PDB file of C-alpha atoms in Angstrom:
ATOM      1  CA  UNK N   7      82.493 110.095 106.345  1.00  0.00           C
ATOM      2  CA  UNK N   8      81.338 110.094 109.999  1.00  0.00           C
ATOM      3  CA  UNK N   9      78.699 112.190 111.692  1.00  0.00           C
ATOM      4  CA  UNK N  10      81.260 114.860 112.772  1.00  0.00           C
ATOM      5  CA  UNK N  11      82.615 115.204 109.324  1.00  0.00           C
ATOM      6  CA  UNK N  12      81.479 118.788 108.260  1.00  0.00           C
ATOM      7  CA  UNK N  13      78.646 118.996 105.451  1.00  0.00           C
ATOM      8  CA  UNK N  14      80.369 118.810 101.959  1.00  0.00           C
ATOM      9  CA  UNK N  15      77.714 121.692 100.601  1.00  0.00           C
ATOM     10  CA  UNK N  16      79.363 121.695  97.163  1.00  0.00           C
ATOM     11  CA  UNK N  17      79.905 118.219  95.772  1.00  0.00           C
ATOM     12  CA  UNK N  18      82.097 117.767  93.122  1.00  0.00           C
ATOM     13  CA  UNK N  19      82.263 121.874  92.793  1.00  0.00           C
ATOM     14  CA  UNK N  20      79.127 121.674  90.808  1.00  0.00           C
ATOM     15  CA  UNK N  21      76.978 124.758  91.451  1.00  0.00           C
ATOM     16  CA  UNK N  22      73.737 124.933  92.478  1.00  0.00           C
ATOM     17  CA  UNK N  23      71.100 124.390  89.322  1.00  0.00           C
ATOM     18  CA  UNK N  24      71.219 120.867  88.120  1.00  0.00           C
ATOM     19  CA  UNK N  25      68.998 120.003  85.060  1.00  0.00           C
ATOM     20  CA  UNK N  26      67.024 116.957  84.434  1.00  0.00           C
ATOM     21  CA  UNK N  27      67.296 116.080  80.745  1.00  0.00           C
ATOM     22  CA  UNK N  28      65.377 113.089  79.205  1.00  0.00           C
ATOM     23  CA  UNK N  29      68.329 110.298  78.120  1.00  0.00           C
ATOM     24  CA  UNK N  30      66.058 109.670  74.884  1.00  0.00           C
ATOM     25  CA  UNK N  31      66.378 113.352  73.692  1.00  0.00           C
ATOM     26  CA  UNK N  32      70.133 113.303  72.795  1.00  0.00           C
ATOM     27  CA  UNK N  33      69.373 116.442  70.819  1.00  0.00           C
ATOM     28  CA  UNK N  34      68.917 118.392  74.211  1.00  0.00           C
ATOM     29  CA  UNK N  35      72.488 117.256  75.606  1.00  0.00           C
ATOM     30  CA  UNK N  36      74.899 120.108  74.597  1.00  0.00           C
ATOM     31  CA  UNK N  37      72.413 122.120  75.744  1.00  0.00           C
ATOM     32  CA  UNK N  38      71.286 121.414  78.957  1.00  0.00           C
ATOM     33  CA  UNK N  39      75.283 120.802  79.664  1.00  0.00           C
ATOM     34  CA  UNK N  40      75.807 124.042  78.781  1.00  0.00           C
ATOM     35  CA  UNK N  41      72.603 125.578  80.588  1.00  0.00           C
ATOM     36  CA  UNK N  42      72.901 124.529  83.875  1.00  0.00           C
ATOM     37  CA  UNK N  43      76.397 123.188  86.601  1.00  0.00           C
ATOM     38  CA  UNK N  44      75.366 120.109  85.829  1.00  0.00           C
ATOM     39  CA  UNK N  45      73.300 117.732  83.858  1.00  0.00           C
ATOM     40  CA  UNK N  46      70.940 114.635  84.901  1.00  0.00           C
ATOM     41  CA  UNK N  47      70.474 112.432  81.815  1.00  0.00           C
ATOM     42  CA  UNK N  48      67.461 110.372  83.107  1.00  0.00           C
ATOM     43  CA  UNK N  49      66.218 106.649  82.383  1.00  0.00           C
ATOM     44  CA  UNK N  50      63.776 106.921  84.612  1.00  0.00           C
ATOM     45  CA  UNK N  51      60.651 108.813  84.839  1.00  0.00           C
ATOM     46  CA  UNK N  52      61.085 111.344  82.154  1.00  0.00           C
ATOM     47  CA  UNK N  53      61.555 108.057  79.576  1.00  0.00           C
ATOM     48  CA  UNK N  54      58.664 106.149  78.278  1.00  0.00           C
ATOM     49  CA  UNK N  55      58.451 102.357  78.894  1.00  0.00           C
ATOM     50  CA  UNK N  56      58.630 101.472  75.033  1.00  0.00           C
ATOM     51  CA  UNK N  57      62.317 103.825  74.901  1.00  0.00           C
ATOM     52  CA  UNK N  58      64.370 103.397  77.363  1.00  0.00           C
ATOM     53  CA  UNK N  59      66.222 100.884  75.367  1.00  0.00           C
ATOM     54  CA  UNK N  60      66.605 104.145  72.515  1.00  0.00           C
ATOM     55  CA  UNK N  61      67.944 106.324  75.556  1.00  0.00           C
ATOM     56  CA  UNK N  62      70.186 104.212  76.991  1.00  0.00           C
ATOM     57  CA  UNK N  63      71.509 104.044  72.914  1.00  0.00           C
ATOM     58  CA  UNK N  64      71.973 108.044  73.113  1.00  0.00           C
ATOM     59  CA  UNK N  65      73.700 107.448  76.681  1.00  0.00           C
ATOM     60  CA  UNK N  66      76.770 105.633  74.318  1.00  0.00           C
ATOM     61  CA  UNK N  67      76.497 107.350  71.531  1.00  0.00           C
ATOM     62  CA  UNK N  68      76.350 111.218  73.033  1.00  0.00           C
ATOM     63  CA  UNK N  69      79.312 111.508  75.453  1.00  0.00           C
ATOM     64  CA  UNK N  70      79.313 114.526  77.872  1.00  0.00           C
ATOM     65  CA  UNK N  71      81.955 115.284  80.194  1.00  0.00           C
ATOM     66  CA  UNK N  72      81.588 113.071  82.839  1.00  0.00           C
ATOM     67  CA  UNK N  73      82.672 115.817  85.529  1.00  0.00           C
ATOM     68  CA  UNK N  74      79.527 117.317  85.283  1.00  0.00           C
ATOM     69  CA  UNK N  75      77.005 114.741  83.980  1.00  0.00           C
ATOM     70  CA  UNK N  76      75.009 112.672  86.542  1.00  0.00           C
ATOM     71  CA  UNK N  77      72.980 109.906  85.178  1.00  0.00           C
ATOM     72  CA  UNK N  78      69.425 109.112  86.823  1.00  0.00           C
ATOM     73  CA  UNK N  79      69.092 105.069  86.854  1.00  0.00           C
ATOM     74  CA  UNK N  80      65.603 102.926  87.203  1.00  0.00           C
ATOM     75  CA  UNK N  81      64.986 101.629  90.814  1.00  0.00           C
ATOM     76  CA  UNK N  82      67.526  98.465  91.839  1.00  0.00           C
ATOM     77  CA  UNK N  83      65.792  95.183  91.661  1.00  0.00           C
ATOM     78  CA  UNK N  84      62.973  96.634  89.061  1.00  0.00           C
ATOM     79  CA  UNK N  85      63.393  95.008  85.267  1.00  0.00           C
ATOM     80  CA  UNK N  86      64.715  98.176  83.485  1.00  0.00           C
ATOM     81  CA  UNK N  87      67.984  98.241  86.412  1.00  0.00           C
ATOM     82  CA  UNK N  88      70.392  95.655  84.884  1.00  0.00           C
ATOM     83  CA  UNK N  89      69.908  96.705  81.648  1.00  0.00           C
ATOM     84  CA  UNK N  90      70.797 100.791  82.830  1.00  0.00           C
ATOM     85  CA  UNK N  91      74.406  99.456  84.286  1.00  0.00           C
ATOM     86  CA  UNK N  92      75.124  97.690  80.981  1.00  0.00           C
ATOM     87  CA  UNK N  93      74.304 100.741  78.968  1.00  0.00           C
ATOM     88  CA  UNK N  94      76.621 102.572  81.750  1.00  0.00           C
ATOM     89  CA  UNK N  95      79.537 100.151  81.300  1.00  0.00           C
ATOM     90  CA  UNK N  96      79.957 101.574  77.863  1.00  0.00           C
ATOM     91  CA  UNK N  97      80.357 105.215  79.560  1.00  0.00           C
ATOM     92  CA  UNK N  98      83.027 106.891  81.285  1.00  0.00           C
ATOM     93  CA  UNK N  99      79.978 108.411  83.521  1.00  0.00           C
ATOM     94  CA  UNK N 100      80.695 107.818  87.491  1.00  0.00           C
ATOM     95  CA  UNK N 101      78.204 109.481  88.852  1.00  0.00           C
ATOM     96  CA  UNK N 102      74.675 107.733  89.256  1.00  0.00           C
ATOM     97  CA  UNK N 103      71.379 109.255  90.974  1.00  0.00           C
ATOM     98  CA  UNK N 104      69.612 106.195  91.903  1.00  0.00           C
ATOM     99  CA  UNK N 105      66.040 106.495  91.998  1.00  0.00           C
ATOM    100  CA  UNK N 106      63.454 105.407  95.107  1.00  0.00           C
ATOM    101  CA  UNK N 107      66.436 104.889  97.167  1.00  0.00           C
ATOM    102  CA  UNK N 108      65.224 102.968 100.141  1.00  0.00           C
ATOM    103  CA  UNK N 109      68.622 100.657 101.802  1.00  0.00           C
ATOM    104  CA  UNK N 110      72.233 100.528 101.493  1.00  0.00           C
ATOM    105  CA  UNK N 111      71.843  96.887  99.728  1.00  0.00           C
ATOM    106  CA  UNK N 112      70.802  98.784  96.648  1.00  0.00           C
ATOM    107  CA  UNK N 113      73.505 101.074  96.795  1.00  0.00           C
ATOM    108  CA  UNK N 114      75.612  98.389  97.150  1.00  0.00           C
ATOM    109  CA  UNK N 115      74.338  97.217  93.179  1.00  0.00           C
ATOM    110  CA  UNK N 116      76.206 100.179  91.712  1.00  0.00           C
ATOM    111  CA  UNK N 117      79.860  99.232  93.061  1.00  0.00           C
ATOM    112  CA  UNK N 118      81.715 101.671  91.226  1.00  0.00           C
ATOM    113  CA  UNK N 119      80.130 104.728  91.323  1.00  0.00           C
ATOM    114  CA  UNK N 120      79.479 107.686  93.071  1.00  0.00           C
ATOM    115  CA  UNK N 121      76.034 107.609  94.273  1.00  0.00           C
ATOM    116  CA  UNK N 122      73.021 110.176  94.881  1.00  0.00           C
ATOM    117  CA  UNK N 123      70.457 108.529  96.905  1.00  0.00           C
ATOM    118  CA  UNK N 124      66.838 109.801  95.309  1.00  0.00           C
ATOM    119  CA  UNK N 125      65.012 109.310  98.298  1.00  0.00           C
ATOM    120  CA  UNK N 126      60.917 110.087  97.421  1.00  0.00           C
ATOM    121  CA  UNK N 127      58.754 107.146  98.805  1.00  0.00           C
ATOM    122  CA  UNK N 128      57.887 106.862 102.659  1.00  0.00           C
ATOM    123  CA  UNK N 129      60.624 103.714 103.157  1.00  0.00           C
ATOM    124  CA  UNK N 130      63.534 105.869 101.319  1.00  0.00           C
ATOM    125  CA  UNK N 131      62.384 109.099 103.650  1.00  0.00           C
ATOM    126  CA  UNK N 132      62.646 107.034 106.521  1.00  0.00           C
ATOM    127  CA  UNK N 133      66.007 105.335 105.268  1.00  0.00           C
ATOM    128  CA  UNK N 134      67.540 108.405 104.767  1.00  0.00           C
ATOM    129  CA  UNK N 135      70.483 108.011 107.842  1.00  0.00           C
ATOM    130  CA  UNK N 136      71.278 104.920 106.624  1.00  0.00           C
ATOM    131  CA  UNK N 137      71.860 105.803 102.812  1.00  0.00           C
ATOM    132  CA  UNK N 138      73.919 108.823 103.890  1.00  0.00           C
ATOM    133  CA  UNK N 139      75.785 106.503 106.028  1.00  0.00           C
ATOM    134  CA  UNK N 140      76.827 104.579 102.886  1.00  0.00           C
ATOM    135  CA  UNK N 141      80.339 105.277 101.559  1.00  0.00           C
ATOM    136  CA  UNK N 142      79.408 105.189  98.303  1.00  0.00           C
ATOM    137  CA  UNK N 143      76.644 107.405  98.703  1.00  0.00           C
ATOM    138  CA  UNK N 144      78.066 111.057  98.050  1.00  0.00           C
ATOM    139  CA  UNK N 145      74.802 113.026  97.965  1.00  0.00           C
ATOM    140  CA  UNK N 146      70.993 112.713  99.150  1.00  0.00           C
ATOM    141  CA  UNK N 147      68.054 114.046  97.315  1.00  0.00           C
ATOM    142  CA  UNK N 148      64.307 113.942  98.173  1.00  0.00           C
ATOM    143  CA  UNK N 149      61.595 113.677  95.443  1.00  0.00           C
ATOM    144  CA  UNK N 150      57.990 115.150  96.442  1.00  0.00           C
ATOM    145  CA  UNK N 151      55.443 113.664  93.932  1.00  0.00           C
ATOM    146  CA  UNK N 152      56.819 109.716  94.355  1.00  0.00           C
ATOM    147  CA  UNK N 153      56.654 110.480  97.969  1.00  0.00           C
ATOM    148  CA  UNK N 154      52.634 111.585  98.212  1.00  0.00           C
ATOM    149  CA  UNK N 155      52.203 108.586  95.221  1.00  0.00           C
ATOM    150  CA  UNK N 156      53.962 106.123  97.838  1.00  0.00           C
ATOM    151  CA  UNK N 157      51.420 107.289 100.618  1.00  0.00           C
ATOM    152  CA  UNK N 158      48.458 106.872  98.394  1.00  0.00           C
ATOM    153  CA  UNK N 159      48.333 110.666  98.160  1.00  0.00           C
ATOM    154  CA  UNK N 160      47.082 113.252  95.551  1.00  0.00           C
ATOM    155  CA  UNK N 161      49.246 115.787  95.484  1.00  0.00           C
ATOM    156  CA  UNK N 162      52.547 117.302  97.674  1.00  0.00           C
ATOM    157  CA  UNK N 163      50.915 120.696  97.720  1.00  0.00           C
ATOM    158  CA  UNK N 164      48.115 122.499  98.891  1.00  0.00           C
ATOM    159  CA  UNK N 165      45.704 125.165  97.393  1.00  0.00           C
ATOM    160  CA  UNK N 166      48.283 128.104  98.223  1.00  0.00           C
ATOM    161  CA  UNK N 167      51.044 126.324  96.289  1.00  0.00           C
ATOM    162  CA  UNK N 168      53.104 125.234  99.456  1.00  0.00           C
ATOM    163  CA  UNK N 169      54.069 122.307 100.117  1.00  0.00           C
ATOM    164  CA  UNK N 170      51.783 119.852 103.064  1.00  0.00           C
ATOM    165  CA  UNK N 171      53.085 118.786 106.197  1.00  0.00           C
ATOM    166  CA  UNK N 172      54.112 115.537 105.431  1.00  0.00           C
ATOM    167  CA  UNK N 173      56.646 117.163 102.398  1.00  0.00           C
ATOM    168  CA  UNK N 174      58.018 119.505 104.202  1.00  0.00           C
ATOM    169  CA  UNK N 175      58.511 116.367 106.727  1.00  0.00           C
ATOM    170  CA  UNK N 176      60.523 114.597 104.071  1.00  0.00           C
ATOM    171  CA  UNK N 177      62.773 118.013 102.763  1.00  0.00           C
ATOM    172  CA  UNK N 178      63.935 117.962 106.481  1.00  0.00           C
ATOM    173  CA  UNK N 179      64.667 114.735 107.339  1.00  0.00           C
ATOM    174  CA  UNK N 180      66.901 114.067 104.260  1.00  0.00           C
ATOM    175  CA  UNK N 181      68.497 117.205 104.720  1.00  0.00           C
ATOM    176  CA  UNK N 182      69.086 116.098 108.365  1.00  0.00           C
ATOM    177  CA  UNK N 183      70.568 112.697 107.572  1.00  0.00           C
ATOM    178  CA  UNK N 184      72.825 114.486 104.772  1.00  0.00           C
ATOM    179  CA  UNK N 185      74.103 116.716 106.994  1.00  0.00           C
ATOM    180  CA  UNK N 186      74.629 114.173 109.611  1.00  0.00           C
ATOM    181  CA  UNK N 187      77.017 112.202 107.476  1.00  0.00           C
ATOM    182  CA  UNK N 188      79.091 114.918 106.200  1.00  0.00           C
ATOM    183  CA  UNK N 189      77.280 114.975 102.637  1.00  0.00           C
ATOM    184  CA  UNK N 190      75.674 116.960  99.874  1.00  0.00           C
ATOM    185  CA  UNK N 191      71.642 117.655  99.852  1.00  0.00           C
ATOM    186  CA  UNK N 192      69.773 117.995  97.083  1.00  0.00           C
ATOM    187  CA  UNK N 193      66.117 120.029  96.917  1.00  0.00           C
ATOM    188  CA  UNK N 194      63.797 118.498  94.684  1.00  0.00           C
ATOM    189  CA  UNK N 195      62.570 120.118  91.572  1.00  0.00           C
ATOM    190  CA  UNK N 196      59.761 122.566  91.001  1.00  0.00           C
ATOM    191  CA  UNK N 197      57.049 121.422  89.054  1.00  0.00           C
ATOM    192  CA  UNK N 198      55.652 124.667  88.079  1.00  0.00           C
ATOM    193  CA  UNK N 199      57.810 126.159  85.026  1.00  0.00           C
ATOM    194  CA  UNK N 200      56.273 129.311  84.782  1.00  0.00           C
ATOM    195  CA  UNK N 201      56.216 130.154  88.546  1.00  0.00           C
ATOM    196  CA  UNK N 202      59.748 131.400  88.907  1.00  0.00           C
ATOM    197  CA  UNK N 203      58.570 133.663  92.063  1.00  0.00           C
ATOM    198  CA  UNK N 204      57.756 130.364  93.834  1.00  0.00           C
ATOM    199  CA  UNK N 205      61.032 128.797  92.564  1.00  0.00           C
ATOM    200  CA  UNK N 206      62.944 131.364  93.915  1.00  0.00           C
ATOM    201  CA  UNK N 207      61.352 131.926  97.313  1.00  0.00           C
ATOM    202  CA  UNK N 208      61.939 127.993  97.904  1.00  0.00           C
ATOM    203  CA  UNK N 209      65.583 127.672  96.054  1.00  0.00           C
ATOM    204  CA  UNK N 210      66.443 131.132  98.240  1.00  0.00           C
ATOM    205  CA  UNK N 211      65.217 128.531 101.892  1.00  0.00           C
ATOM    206  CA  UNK N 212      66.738 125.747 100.600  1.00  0.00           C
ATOM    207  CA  UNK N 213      70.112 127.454 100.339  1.00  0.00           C
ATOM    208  CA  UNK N 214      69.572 129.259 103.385  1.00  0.00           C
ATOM    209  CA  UNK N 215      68.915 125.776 105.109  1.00  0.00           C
ATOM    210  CA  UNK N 216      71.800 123.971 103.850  1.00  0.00           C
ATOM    211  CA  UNK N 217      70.880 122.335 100.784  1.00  0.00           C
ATOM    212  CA  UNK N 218      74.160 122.425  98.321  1.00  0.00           C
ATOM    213  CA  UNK N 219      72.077 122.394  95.010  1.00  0.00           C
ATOM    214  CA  UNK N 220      68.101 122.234  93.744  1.00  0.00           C
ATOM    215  CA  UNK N 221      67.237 120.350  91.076  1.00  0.00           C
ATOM    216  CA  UNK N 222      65.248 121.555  88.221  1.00  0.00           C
ATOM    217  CA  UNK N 223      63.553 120.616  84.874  1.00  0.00           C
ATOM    218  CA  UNK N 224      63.862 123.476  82.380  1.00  0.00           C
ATOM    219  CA  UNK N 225      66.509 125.791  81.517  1.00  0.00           C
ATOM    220  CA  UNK N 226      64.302 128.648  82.128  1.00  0.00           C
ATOM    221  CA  UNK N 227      64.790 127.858  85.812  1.00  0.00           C
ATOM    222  CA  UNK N 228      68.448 127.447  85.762  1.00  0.00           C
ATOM    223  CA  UNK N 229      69.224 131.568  86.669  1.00  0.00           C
ATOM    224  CA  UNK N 230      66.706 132.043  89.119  1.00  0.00           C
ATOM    225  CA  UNK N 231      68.222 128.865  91.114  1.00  0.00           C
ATOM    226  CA  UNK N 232      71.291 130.424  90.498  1.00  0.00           C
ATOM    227  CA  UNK N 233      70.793 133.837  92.058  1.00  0.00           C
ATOM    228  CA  UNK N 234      69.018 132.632  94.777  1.00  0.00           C
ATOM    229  CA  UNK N 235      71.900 130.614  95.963  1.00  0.00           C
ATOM    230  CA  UNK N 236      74.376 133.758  94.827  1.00  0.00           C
ATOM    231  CA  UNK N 237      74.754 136.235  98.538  1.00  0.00           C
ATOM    232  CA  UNK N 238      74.085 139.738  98.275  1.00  0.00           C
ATOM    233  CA  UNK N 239      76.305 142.253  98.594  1.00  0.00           C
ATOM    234  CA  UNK N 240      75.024 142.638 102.043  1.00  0.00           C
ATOM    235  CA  UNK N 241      75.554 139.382 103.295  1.00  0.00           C
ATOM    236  CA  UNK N 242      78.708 139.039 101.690  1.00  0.00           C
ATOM    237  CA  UNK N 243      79.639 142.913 103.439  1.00  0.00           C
ATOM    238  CA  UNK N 244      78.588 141.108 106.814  1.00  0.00           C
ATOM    239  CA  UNK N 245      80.096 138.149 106.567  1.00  0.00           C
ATOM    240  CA  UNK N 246      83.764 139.523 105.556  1.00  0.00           C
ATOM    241  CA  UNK N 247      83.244 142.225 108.721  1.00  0.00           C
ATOM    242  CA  UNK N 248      82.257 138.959 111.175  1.00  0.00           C
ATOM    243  CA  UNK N 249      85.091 136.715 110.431  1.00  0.00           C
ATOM    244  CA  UNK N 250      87.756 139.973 110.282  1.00  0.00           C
ATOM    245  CA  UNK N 251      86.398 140.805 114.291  1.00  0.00           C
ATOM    246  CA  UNK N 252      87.082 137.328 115.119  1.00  0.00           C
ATOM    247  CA  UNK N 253      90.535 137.038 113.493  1.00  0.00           C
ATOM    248  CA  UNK N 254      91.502 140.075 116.728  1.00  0.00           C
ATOM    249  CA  UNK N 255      88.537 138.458 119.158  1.00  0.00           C
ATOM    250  CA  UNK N 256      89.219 135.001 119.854  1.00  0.00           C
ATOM    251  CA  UNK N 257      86.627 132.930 121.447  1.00  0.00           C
ATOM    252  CA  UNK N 258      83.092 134.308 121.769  1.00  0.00           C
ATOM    253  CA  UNK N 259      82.214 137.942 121.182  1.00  0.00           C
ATOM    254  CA  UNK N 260      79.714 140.974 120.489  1.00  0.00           C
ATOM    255  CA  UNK N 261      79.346 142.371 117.229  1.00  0.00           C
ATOM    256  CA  UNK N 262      77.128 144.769 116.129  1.00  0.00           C
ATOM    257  CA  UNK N 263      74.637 144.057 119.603  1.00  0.00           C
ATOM    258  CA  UNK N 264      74.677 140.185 118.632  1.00  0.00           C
ATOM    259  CA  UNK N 265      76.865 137.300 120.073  1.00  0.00           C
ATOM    260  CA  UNK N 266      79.313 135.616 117.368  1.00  0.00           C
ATOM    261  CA  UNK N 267      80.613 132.209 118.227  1.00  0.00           C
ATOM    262  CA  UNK N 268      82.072 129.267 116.091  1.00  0.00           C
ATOM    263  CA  UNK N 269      78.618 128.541 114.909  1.00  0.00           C
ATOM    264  CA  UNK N 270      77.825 132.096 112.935  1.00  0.00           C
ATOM    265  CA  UNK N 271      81.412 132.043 111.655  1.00  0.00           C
ATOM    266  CA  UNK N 272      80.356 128.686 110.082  1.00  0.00           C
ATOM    267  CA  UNK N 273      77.690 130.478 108.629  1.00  0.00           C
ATOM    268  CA  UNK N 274      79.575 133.754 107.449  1.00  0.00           C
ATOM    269  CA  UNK N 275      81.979 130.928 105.833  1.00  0.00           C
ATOM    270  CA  UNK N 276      79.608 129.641 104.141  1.00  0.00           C
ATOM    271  CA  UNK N 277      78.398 133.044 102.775  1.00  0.00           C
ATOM    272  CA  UNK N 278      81.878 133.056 101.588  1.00  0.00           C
ATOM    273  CA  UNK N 279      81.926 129.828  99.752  1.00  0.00           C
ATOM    274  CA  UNK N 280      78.585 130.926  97.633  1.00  0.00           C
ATOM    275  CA  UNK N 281      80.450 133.757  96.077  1.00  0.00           C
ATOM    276  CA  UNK N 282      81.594 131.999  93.117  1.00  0.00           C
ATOM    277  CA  UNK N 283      78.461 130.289  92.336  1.00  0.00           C
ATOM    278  CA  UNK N 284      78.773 130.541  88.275  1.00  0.00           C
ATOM    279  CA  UNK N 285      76.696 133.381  86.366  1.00  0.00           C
TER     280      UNK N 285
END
C-alpha cells in the first residue's frame, strides 16, 4: 500500500484481543482459539531452548483454522529460523509474526506469507517505516521488554507502573509508520495478569490512538481488551448524530458548538466500525 492508503485498523477482521499461546502446549490450542479473535502459537520466547523442536511437532500435529491463527517465528538469520519454516511448510498457516523485526531483507525470508513485523529492539523501532513499507508486511507490532533488553535496560516501566519515555517512544513510532503505510498496529502485551485496571486504561488509549488490536498473554485478559475497544453507547449516539448532520451539511460545519470536517467524520467512522467487535 502507499502512504495515502487509509489505515487497515482491522486486519483480516480479527478483533481486537489476540492471545499468545506457547506452540509446545498443544493442550492449550482449542482453547485459546476459542478465548480470544485470534491465536499466536509462539516458537519463540514463550518456548524453551531444549523444545522447540516438540512445539514445532504440535504446530503439525494440532491444526487450527488458519483464518485466525498467527504463528510467532524465531528471529531470521538466528539457528532456530530455518528449522520454524520447515515445521510451517507442513501447515496451511499463512500468517507469520516475525520476531525482532529489524529490515525488509528478513521479511523477504518468509516469501509466502503474510507478515507481522514484531518490532522490540532499538534497530527494529527505528526500522519501523521501512518494514511497513514492505508488501508482505500486513501488520506492525512493538514489543516493550526486548526493547529496554536491546538498550541494556532494566525494565520498560517505572515505579507507578507506566511505561518510561523511551517506551512510550517506541508505541508511537510504530504506530506512526503503520499508519503511514496503510496497515494494522499492534499494542504489545501487558505483563501484569492480575492488573486488569492497568490493562484496560492502556488497551482503552491504544484503541483510542489507532491501534487495531493489543496483544495479550492470558485468557483472563481477553474481555477487558475487548470492552475497551467496544464504544459506548455514547460515542456510538454521537457518532451516528455527526455523520447524519453531514449527510444534509456538506463541507465543513458546526455541531453541537464544535467544527466537524472530514477528519472527525473519519473518527465517528471509525466509532462505527468498533461496533461489532465480538462479545
Amino acid at each position: 500500500m502507499s502512504a495515502a492508503a487509509p489505515a487497515n485498523r482491522a486486519n483480516r477482521n480479527w478483533g481486537p484481543a489476540l492471545l499468545f499461546c506457547p506452540a509446545d502446549r498443544p493442550d492449550r490450542f482449542a482453547k485459546a482459539s476459542e478465548r480470544a479473535d485470534a491465536v499466536i502459537l509462539d516458537l519463540e520466547d514463550a518456548v524453551a531452548p531444549e523444545r522447540k523442536t516438540q512445539a514445532r511437532a504440535a504446530l503439525r500435529a494440532e491444526p487450527l483454522d488458519p483464518a485466525d491463527t498467527i504463528v510467532r517465528v524465531n528471529p531470521a538469520g538466528g539457528p532456530e529460523f530455518e528449522a520454524d519454516l520447515e515445521a510451517l511448510a507442513g501447515t496451511d498457516y499463512r500468517t507469520v509474526m516475525l520476531a525482532k523485526a529489524e529490515s525488509p531483507a528478513q521479511v523477504a525470508r518468509l516469501d509466502g506469507f503474510d507478515v507481522i513485523a514484531l518490532c522490540e529492539t532499538a534497530l527494529g523501532v527505528l526500522a519501523a517505516p521501512v518494514l511497513a513499507a514492505a508488501p508482505a508486511v500486513h501488520a506492525l507490532m512493538w514489543g516493550a521488554e526486548d526493547l529496554l533488553a536491546s538498550l541494556g535496560g532494566t525494565t520498560s516501566r517505572g515505579p507507578d507502573g507506566a511505561y518510561r519515555d523511551v517506551a512510550r517512544t517506541a508505541r508511537s513510532a510504530v504506530l506512526l509508520a503503520a499508519g503511514a503505510y496503510g496497515k494494522a498496529a499492534i499494542d504489545t502485551v501487558h505483563l501484569d495478569i492480575a492488573d486488569l485496571d492497568g490493562l484496560a486504561r492502556e488497551a482503552e488509549d491504544a484503541n483510542a490512538s489507532g491501534f487495531s488490536a493489543t496483544a495479550c498473554i492470558h485468557p483472563g485478559q481477553v474481555e477487558t481488551i475487548r470492552a475497551a475497544y467496544r464504544p459506548g453507547p455514547d460515542q456510538v449516539a454521537w457518532a451516528r448524530e455527526v455523520l447524519a448532520a453531514a449527510g444534509a451539511r456538506p463541507g465543513v460545519f458546526r455541531h453541537r458548538g464544535r467544527m466537524v470536517d472530514e477528519p472527525v467524520l473519519r473518527q465517528a467512522r471509525a466509532i462505527l466500525d468498533r461496533i461489532h467487535t465480538p462479545d
